[in-house]
Coordinates of C-alpha atoms in Angstrom, one line a residue:
M1 CA 0.0 -0.1 -0.1
P2 CA 1.5 3.4 -1.0
T3 CA 2.7 5.6 2.0
D4 CA 0.3 8.5 1.1
A5 CA -2.6 6.0 1.3
L6 CA -1.6 4.8 4.7
A7 CA -1.3 8.4 5.8
A8 CA -4.9 9.1 4.5
V9 CA -6.3 6.1 6.4
F10 CA -4.6 6.9 9.8
T11 CA -5.6 10.7 9.9
A12 CA -7.4 11.5 13.1
D13 CA -10.5 12.5 11.1
N14 CA -10.6 9.3 9.0
L15 CA -10.2 7.0 12.2
T16 CA -12.9 9.0 13.9
V17 CA -15.2 8.4 10.9
I18 CA -14.4 4.6 11.0
V19 CA -15.1 4.3 14.6
I20 CA -18.5 6.3 14.4
A21 CA -19.4 4.2 11.2
T22 CA -18.8 0.9 13.1
L23 CA -21.0 1.9 16.0
Y24 CA -23.6 3.1 13.5
G25 CA -23.3 0.0 11.3
T26 CA -23.5 -2.2 14.7
F27 CA -26.8 -0.5 15.8
V28 CA -28.5 -0.6 12.4
G29 CA -27.5 -4.2 11.6
A30 CA -28.8 -5.5 15.1
M31 CA -32.2 -3.8 14.5
P32 CA -34.5 -6.4 13.0
G33 CA -35.7 -5.3 9.6
L34 CA -32.9 -2.9 9.0
T35 CA -30.2 -3.8 6.5
A36 CA -26.7 -3.0 5.5
T37 CA -27.8 -1.5 2.3
M38 CA -30.4 0.8 4.3
A39 CA -27.7 1.8 6.7
V40 CA -25.4 2.9 3.6
A41 CA -28.3 4.5 1.9
L42 CA -28.9 6.7 4.9
L43 CA -25.2 7.7 5.0
V44 CA -25.2 9.2 1.4
P45 CA -26.4 12.6 2.4
F46 CA -23.5 12.8 4.8
T47 CA -20.9 11.6 2.6
Y48 CA -21.8 14.7 0.3
F49 CA -20.0 16.8 2.8
M50 CA -16.9 14.5 3.2
D51 CA -13.7 14.1 1.3
P52 CA -13.4 11.0 -1.0
V53 CA -11.4 8.9 1.5
P54 CA -13.5 9.4 4.7
A55 CA -16.7 9.0 2.5
I56 CA -15.6 5.6 1.3
S57 CA -14.2 4.7 4.7
A58 CA -17.5 5.3 6.3
I59 CA -19.3 3.2 3.7
T60 CA -16.9 0.1 4.2
A61 CA -17.0 0.5 7.9
T62 CA -20.8 0.7 8.0
T63 CA -21.2 -2.3 5.7
T64 CA -18.7 -4.5 7.4
T65 CA -20.4 -4.2 10.9
A66 CA -23.8 -4.1 9.8
I67 CA -23.4 -7.6 8.1
F68 CA -22.0 -9.0 11.4
A69 CA -24.6 -7.3 13.6
G70 CA -27.3 -9.0 11.6
D71 CA -26.3 -12.2 13.5
I72 CA -27.3 -10.7 16.9
A73 CA -30.9 -10.5 16.1
G74 CA -30.7 -13.9 14.5
A75 CA -29.1 -15.6 17.5
L76 CA -31.3 -13.9 20.1
L77 CA -34.7 -13.5 18.5
R78 CA -34.5 -15.7 15.5
M79 CA -34.6 -12.6 13.2
P80 CA -31.7 -12.9 10.8
G81 CA -30.5 -9.3 9.7
T82 CA -29.5 -10.4 6.3
P83 CA -30.5 -13.4 4.0
A84 CA -26.9 -14.6 4.5
S85 CA -27.4 -14.9 8.2
A86 CA -30.5 -17.0 7.5
A87 CA -28.1 -19.8 6.4
Y88 CA -27.1 -20.5 10.0
V89 CA -29.8 -18.7 12.1
D90 CA -31.2 -22.0 13.4
D91 CA -27.7 -23.1 14.7
S92 CA -27.1 -19.7 16.5
F93 CA -30.6 -19.6 17.8
R94 CA -30.5 -23.1 19.3
L95 CA -27.2 -22.5 20.8
S96 CA -28.4 -19.3 22.2
Q97 CA -31.4 -21.2 23.9
E98 CA -29.0 -23.7 25.4
G99 CA -27.1 -21.0 27.3
S100 CA -24.2 -20.1 24.9
A101 CA -25.5 -16.9 23.4
R102 CA -22.4 -14.9 24.0
K103 CA -19.9 -17.6 22.9
I104 CA -21.6 -18.1 19.5
L105 CA -22.0 -14.3 19.0
F106 CA -18.2 -14.0 19.7
V107 CA -17.5 -16.7 17.2
S108 CA -19.7 -14.8 14.7
L109 CA -18.0 -11.6 15.5
L110 CA -14.2 -13.0 15.2
T111 CA -14.9 -15.0 12.2
A112 CA -16.5 -12.0 10.5
A113 CA -13.4 -10.0 11.3
I114 CA -11.1 -12.9 10.0
G115 CA -13.2 -13.2 6.9
G116 CA -13.1 -9.4 6.2
I117 CA -9.3 -9.4 6.7
V118 CA -8.8 -12.3 4.4
G119 CA -11.1 -10.8 1.9
V120 CA -9.4 -7.4 1.8
A121 CA -6.0 -9.1 1.6
I122 CA -7.0 -11.1 -1.5
L123 CA -8.9 -7.9 -2.8
A124 CA -5.6 -5.9 -2.6
L125 CA -3.4 -8.6 -4.1
A126 CA -5.6 -9.8 -6.9
A127 CA -8.4 -7.3 -7.6
P128 CA -7.6 -7.0 -11.4
Q129 CA -7.2 -10.6 -11.9
L130 CA -10.5 -11.6 -10.1
A131 CA -12.6 -8.8 -11.8
R132 CA -11.1 -9.9 -15.2
F133 CA -12.5 -13.3 -14.5
A134 CA -15.7 -12.0 -13.1
I135 CA -16.4 -9.7 -16.1
G136 CA -16.6 -12.6 -18.2
F137 CA -19.8 -13.8 -16.7
S138 CA -22.9 -13.6 -18.9
S139 CA -26.5 -14.5 -18.1
F140 CA -25.6 -18.3 -18.6
E141 CA -23.0 -18.2 -15.9
N142 CA -25.2 -16.1 -13.5
F143 CA -28.1 -18.7 -14.0
W144 CA -26.1 -21.6 -13.0
L145 CA -24.5 -19.7 -10.0
A146 CA -28.0 -18.9 -8.8
T147 CA -29.0 -22.4 -9.4
L148 CA -26.0 -23.7 -7.5
G149 CA -26.6 -21.5 -4.6
I150 CA -30.2 -22.8 -4.4
T151 CA -29.1 -26.3 -4.7
C152 CA -26.7 -25.7 -1.9
A153 CA -29.8 -24.7 0.3
I154 CA -31.4 -28.2 -0.2
L155 CA -28.0 -29.9 0.6
A156 CA -27.5 -27.8 3.7
G157 CA -31.2 -28.1 4.9
S158 CA -31.9 -29.9 8.0
G159 CA -34.9 -31.6 6.7
T160 CA -35.3 -34.4 4.2
V161 CA -34.8 -33.8 0.6
A162 CA -38.5 -33.6 -0.1
K163 CA -39.1 -31.3 2.8
N164 CA -36.2 -29.1 1.7
F165 CA -37.7 -28.9 -1.8
A166 CA -41.1 -28.0 -0.3
S167 CA -39.4 -25.1 1.4
L168 CA -37.6 -24.0 -1.6
F169 CA -40.7 -24.1 -3.8
L170 CA -42.6 -21.9 -1.4
G171 CA -39.7 -19.3 -1.6
L172 CA -39.7 -19.5 -5.4
F173 CA -43.5 -19.0 -5.5
V174 CA -43.3 -15.9 -3.4
A175 CA -40.4 -14.7 -5.6
S176 CA -42.5 -15.1 -8.7
I177 CA -45.1 -12.7 -7.5
G178 CA -45.0 -9.5 -9.4
I179 CA -44.5 -8.3 -13.0
D180 CA -43.4 -11.3 -15.3
V181 CA -39.9 -10.4 -16.5
A182 CA -40.5 -11.8 -20.1
V183 CA -43.9 -10.7 -21.1
G184 CA -44.6 -7.8 -18.4
H185 CA -47.9 -9.4 -17.1
P186 CA -48.5 -9.4 -13.4
R187 CA -48.6 -12.8 -11.8
F188 CA -50.4 -13.6 -8.3
T189 CA -50.9 -10.0 -7.6
F190 CA -54.7 -10.3 -7.3
G191 CA -55.2 -6.7 -8.7
N192 CA -53.0 -5.3 -5.9
V193 CA -50.6 -2.8 -7.7
E194 CA -48.3 -2.8 -4.6
L195 CA -47.5 -6.5 -5.3
Y196 CA -46.2 -5.5 -8.9
D197 CA -42.7 -5.0 -7.6
G198 CA -42.7 -8.4 -5.9
V199 CA -42.5 -9.3 -2.3
S200 CA -39.6 -7.7 -0.4
F201 CA -37.4 -10.4 1.2
I202 CA -37.2 -8.5 4.5
P203 CA -40.8 -8.7 5.4
A204 CA -40.8 -12.1 4.3
M205 CA -37.8 -13.1 6.4
I206 CA -39.3 -11.4 9.5
G207 CA -42.4 -13.2 8.9
L208 CA -40.9 -16.7 8.3
F209 CA -38.5 -16.4 11.3
A210 CA -39.7 -13.8 13.8
M211 CA -43.5 -14.0 13.5
S212 CA -43.6 -17.8 13.5
E213 CA -41.5 -17.8 16.7
V214 CA -44.0 -15.5 18.3
L215 CA -46.8 -17.8 17.4
R216 CA -44.9 -20.8 18.8
N217 CA -44.3 -18.9 22.0
A218 CA -47.9 -17.8 22.2
R219 CA -49.0 -21.6 21.9
A220 CA -46.5 -22.6 24.6
G221 CA -48.2 -20.1 27.0
A222 CA -46.8 -18.3 29.8
N223 CA -45.5 -21.1 31.8
V224 CA -42.0 -20.7 30.3
E225 CA -40.4 -17.9 32.2
R226 CA -37.3 -17.3 30.3
L227 CA -35.7 -17.9 26.9
T228 CA -32.9 -19.5 28.5
L229 CA -31.7 -20.5 32.0
S230 CA -28.2 -19.5 31.9
L231 CA -25.9 -16.8 30.4
E232 CA -22.2 -17.5 30.4
S233 CA -19.7 -15.1 31.7
V234 CA -17.7 -13.0 29.3
A235 CA -14.5 -14.7 30.1
A236 CA -16.0 -18.1 29.5
A237 CA -17.5 -17.0 26.4
L238 CA -14.4 -15.5 24.9
S239 CA -12.4 -18.4 25.9
G240 CA -14.9 -20.8 24.2
A241 CA -15.2 -18.7 21.2
V242 CA -11.3 -18.7 20.7
G243 CA -11.0 -22.3 21.3
A244 CA -13.7 -23.0 18.8
I245 CA -12.0 -20.9 16.2
G246 CA -8.9 -22.7 16.9
R247 CA -10.3 -26.0 16.1
L248 CA -12.0 -24.7 12.9
K249 CA -9.1 -22.9 11.2
R250 CA -9.4 -25.0 8.1
V251 CA -13.2 -24.2 7.7
I252 CA -12.7 -20.6 8.3
A253 CA -9.9 -20.2 6.0
Q254 CA -11.9 -22.3 3.3
S255 CA -14.9 -20.1 3.7
S256 CA -13.1 -16.8 3.8
I257 CA -11.3 -17.5 0.4
L258 CA -14.6 -18.9 -1.2
G259 CA -16.6 -15.9 0.2
T260 CA -14.1 -13.6 -1.5
L261 CA -14.1 -15.4 -4.9
I262 CA -17.9 -15.7 -5.0
G263 CA -18.4 -12.2 -3.7
A264 CA -16.4 -11.0 -6.7
L265 CA -18.9 -12.3 -9.1
P266 CA -21.4 -9.4 -10.2
G267 CA -24.6 -10.0 -8.5
A268 CA -23.5 -12.7 -6.2
G269 CA -22.4 -11.0 -3.0
A270 CA -22.4 -12.4 0.4
D271 CA -25.7 -14.1 0.3
I272 CA -24.7 -16.8 -2.0
A273 CA -21.3 -17.0 -0.6
A274 CA -22.5 -17.7 2.9
W275 CA -25.0 -20.4 1.6
I276 CA -22.3 -22.2 -0.5
A277 CA -19.8 -22.0 2.3
Y278 CA -22.3 -23.3 4.9
A279 CA -23.3 -26.3 2.5
L280 CA -19.4 -27.2 1.8
A281 CA -18.8 -27.1 5.5
K282 CA -21.7 -29.4 6.1
R283 CA -20.4 -31.9 3.4
G284 CA -16.9 -32.0 4.9
S285 CA -17.9 -32.1 8.5
K286 CA -17.5 -35.0 10.8
T287 CA -20.9 -34.0 12.4
P288 CA -23.2 -33.0 9.6
E289 CA -26.3 -34.0 11.6
R290 CA -25.6 -31.1 13.8
F291 CA -26.0 -28.4 11.0
G292 CA -29.3 -26.7 11.5
K293 CA -29.5 -28.0 15.1
G294 CA -26.8 -26.2 16.7
S295 CA -23.5 -26.3 14.8
I296 CA -20.8 -23.9 15.7
E297 CA -19.0 -25.2 12.6
G298 CA -21.9 -23.9 10.4
I299 CA -21.9 -20.5 12.1
A300 CA -18.1 -20.1 11.7
A301 CA -18.3 -21.1 7.9
G302 CA -21.2 -18.8 7.0
G303 CA -20.0 -15.8 9.2
S304 CA -16.5 -15.7 7.7
A305 CA -17.8 -16.2 4.1
N306 CA -20.4 -13.4 4.8
N307 CA -17.8 -10.5 5.5
A308 CA -15.3 -12.1 3.0
G309 CA -18.1 -11.7 0.2
V310 CA -18.4 -8.0 1.3
A311 CA -14.9 -7.3 0.4
G312 CA -15.0 -9.4 -2.8
A313 CA -18.0 -7.5 -3.9
W314 CA -15.7 -4.4 -4.5
T315 CA -13.6 -6.2 -7.0
P316 CA -15.9 -5.5 -10.1
A317 CA -17.1 -2.3 -8.5
L318 CA -13.5 -0.9 -8.5
V319 CA -12.1 -2.5 -11.6
F320 CA -15.0 -2.2 -14.1
G321 CA -17.5 0.0 -12.3
I322 CA -19.9 -3.0 -12.2
P323 CA -21.5 -3.2 -8.7
G324 CA -21.1 -6.6 -7.0
D325 CA -24.1 -6.0 -4.8
S326 CA -26.5 -3.2 -3.7
V327 CA -24.0 -1.7 -1.4
T328 CA -21.3 -1.2 -3.9
A329 CA -24.0 0.0 -6.3
I330 CA -24.5 2.9 -3.9
A331 CA -20.7 3.3 -3.4
I332 CA -20.2 3.8 -7.1
G333 CA -22.7 6.5 -7.0
V334 CA -20.6 8.2 -4.2
L335 CA -17.6 7.8 -6.3
F336 CA -19.2 9.6 -9.2
M337 CA -20.4 12.2 -6.8
K338 CA -17.0 12.9 -5.9
G339 CA -15.8 13.3 -9.5
L340 CA -14.1 9.8 -9.5
T341 CA -14.8 7.1 -12.0
P342 CA -14.6 3.5 -11.1
G343 CA -12.8 1.4 -13.8
P344 CA -9.2 0.0 -14.7
Q345 CA -7.8 3.6 -14.7
I346 CA -8.8 4.1 -11.2
F347 CA -5.6 2.1 -10.0
T348 CA -3.4 4.5 -11.9
N349 CA -5.5 7.8 -11.6
D350 CA -6.4 7.5 -7.9
P351 CA -4.0 5.0 -6.2
T352 CA -4.3 6.8 -3.0
L353 CA -8.0 6.3 -2.9
V354 CA -7.8 2.5 -3.8
G355 CA -5.1 2.1 -1.1
A356 CA -7.3 4.0 1.4
L357 CA -10.1 1.7 0.6
F358 CA -8.0 -1.4 1.4
G359 CA -6.6 0.2 4.5
S360 CA -10.0 1.3 5.9
F361 CA -11.5 -2.2 5.4
F362 CA -8.7 -3.6 7.3
V363 CA -9.0 -1.0 10.2
A364 CA -13.0 -1.3 10.2
N365 CA -12.5 -5.2 10.8
I366 CA -10.2 -4.5 13.6
V367 CA -12.4 -1.8 15.2
M368 CA -15.4 -4.0 14.8
V369 CA -13.9 -6.5 17.2
F370 CA -14.3 -4.0 19.9
T371 CA -17.5 -2.3 19.0
G372 CA -19.1 -5.7 18.2
G373 CA -18.0 -7.1 21.5
L374 CA -19.7 -4.1 23.3
A375 CA -22.9 -4.7 21.3
I376 CA -22.9 -8.4 22.3
L377 CA -22.6 -7.7 26.0
A378 CA -25.5 -5.2 25.7
A379 CA -27.7 -7.3 23.5
T380 CA -27.4 -10.6 25.3
M381 CA -29.1 -9.0 28.5
I382 CA -32.2 -9.5 26.4
L383 CA -32.1 -13.3 27.4
K384 CA -32.9 -12.2 31.0
V385 CA -36.4 -10.7 29.8
P386 CA -39.3 -12.8 30.6
R387 CA -41.0 -14.1 27.5
T388 CA -44.3 -12.6 28.3
V389 CA -42.7 -9.2 28.0
L390 CA -40.3 -10.1 25.3
M391 CA -42.6 -11.6 22.7
P392 CA -44.9 -8.7 22.4
M393 CA -41.7 -6.4 21.9
V394 CA -40.6 -8.9 19.1
L395 CA -44.0 -8.7 17.6
L396 CA -44.0 -4.9 17.7
S397 CA -40.5 -4.6 16.2
S398 CA -41.2 -7.2 13.6
L399 CA -44.3 -5.2 12.3
V400 CA -42.6 -1.7 12.6
G401 CA -39.3 -3.1 10.8
A402 CA -41.5 -4.5 8.0
Y403 CA -43.4 -1.4 7.5
A404 CA -40.1 0.8 7.7
I405 CA -38.8 -1.2 4.7
T406 CA -41.6 -0.6 2.3
G407 CA -43.8 2.3 3.9
S408 CA -46.9 0.1 3.1
T409 CA -49.2 -1.7 5.4
L410 CA -48.8 -4.6 2.8
A411 CA -45.7 -5.4 4.5
I412 CA -47.6 -6.1 7.6
W413 CA -49.9 -8.6 5.9
I414 CA -46.8 -10.3 4.4
V415 CA -45.3 -10.8 7.8
L416 CA -48.5 -12.1 9.1
V417 CA -49.4 -14.4 6.3
L418 CA -45.8 -15.8 6.1
G419 CA -45.6 -16.1 9.8
I420 CA -48.5 -18.4 9.8
A421 CA -46.9 -20.3 7.1
G422 CA -43.5 -20.5 8.9
F423 CA -45.5 -21.8 12.0
F424 CA -47.0 -24.8 10.0
M425 CA -43.7 -25.5 8.4
E426 CA -42.0 -25.8 11.6
E427 CA -44.8 -28.0 13.1
N428 CA -44.3 -30.4 10.2
G429 CA -40.5 -30.4 10.1
I430 CA -40.1 -28.3 6.9
P431 CA -36.9 -26.0 7.4
M432 CA -37.4 -22.4 6.4
A433 CA -33.9 -21.5 5.3
P434 CA -34.5 -22.9 1.8
A435 CA -37.5 -20.8 1.5
I436 CA -35.6 -17.7 2.3
L437 CA -32.9 -18.4 -0.3
G438 CA -35.7 -19.1 -2.9
I439 CA -37.3 -15.7 -2.2
V440 CA -33.7 -14.1 -2.5
L441 CA -32.5 -15.8 -5.6
G442 CA -35.7 -16.7 -7.4
R443 CA -36.0 -13.5 -9.4
V444 CA -32.2 -13.5 -10.2
L445 CA -32.7 -17.2 -11.4
E446 CA -35.7 -16.3 -13.7
D447 CA -34.1 -13.1 -15.1
N448 CA -31.0 -14.8 -16.1
F449 CA -32.9 -17.9 -17.5
M450 CA -35.2 -15.8 -19.7
V451 CA -32.4 -13.6 -20.9
S452 CA -30.5 -16.7 -21.7
M453 CA -33.4 -18.3 -23.6
M454 CA -33.8 -15.1 -25.6
K455 CA -30.2 -15.1 -26.4
S456 CA -30.0 -18.7 -27.5
Q457 CA -33.6 -18.8 -29.2
G458 CA -34.6 -21.4 -26.9
D459 CA -31.6 -23.7 -27.5
L460 CA -30.8 -25.4 -24.1
V461 CA -27.3 -26.5 -25.4
A462 CA -26.3 -22.9 -25.1
F463 CA -26.3 -23.1 -21.4
F464 CA -23.2 -25.5 -21.7
E465 CA -21.3 -23.8 -24.6
R466 CA -19.3 -21.4 -22.6
P467 CA -16.4 -23.0 -20.5
V468 CA -17.3 -21.5 -17.2
A469 CA -21.0 -22.1 -17.7
A470 CA -20.3 -25.7 -18.7
V471 CA -18.4 -26.4 -15.4
L472 CA -21.0 -24.8 -13.2
G473 CA -23.8 -26.6 -15.0
A474 CA -22.0 -30.0 -14.7
L475 CA -21.4 -29.4 -11.1
T476 CA -25.0 -28.4 -10.5
L477 CA -26.4 -31.3 -12.4
F478 CA -24.0 -33.6 -10.4
L479 CA -25.5 -32.2 -7.1
W480 CA -29.0 -32.8 -8.3
A481 CA -28.1 -36.4 -9.0
L482 CA -26.8 -36.7 -5.4
L483 CA -30.0 -35.2 -4.1
L484 CA -32.0 -37.6 -6.2
I485 CA -30.1 -40.6 -4.8
R486 CA -30.4 -39.3 -1.2
A487 CA -34.0 -38.9 -1.7
G488 CA -34.4 -42.4 -2.9
L489 CA -32.4 -43.7 0.1
Q490 CA -34.6 -41.7 2.5
L491 CA -37.7 -43.0 0.9
T492 CA -36.4 -46.6 1.1
R493 CA -35.4 -46.3 4.8
G494 CA -38.8 -44.7 5.4
R495 CA -40.7 -47.7 3.8
T496 CA -38.3 -50.2 5.6
S497 CA -39.0 -48.7 9.1
A498 CA -42.7 -48.4 8.4
H499 CA -42.9 -52.2 7.7
L500 CA -40.8 -53.1 10.9
T501 CA -42.6 -54.3 14.0
P502 CA -42.0 -52.5 17.4
E503 CA -39.7 -55.4 18.3
E504 CA -37.7 -55.1 15.2
T505 CA -37.3 -51.2 15.7

């Protein structure tokens, strides 16, 4: 990194901006319904009065901490702050209920910081090369990438293959609501113009996870006094988290690298990165049966890939001016506002800014460890609140958070309807995580499929003609074959056990 870039990062003004932005990102990310994208969007008016380096530092620091802070609500209230957090929310929530809330949140915090640092290191060393590969992606590659992400949700789901598919199809159905991308005709809107833009995934996520949890607690009644009976000490939580990270070095390193590479692909971002990393960790784990039921390994894999993907998303944004996700789309607008043009020339025309971006990312991940730690200590006190007080608060924050996203009462109805659906899904052993990924990736999948079909004039062979598309397609079809085999084995075992006598079982 150039000396002048280091000097720009470590000025008193810039460090102050980073500290304030990490505190702000932690607060917004921990609030159910508020996302990293919203946090960055709210920053834009303030960046108008900043110099380029502090403006970019504020965006990177806010994004980094908001992505992690989404895990706090997920672990304590089963309300994931981001779609990526939904990959391991069942693991973190179950461990939280067992009395390990602080430990698993410290694991999330430290793995997020490690993933972010690995991501920015790879970004600094290989940004042009990664972006040169990413820019070659067309609608064919993006289709297979989205399909691969959805397939990983089936692989990583805690239910049977059939139940995972049922959950996924519910998500894909919700994603299909709105204007048809090909012919421009409204689908499943029932004449409601507010549904023309589709169903926002934040109200959907709040409904499936938070509202269904409220309904389950309402059925349980007031005889359960606390969410958990114990809350470990800070020293024990930190010691346990550090020990867990030491045991999971390989998984964290693998997920951090994978998260950076996937995050560098335009449109992929941290969401797909976390799901694929979680699925790979489950496939390579010695205890895959723990995934979805309280696996620290799954939390470490998803958490490190999450923040690594945030850094990776800056690769196409910097090198080609193509946003890797919604946050970098806003950041590109800020750069244009400052008179800077993202693209290959930015490395030669504005090397100080690029170096300062890398440095700010690194510093933000370090500062996040301290601000995130304070947030964990404050947030975990919520576990001492009786359920009869806490659940109405969760209900209120769910409805307010959903309304704040869209500014429409329709979001409240979405929360209620999907909350009831999520309640019955849980009652019948159908996992909700695949449904969330279906909602997030359904439109991406359809858009790229329709564009590809138009390009190829309906020729399906075209989906395998490009080298990268052929590799991704072959991998996806291979995973589908594994799923079919697994489904057949599960069906066979089910029939066998149904015919066994009680003595034989």
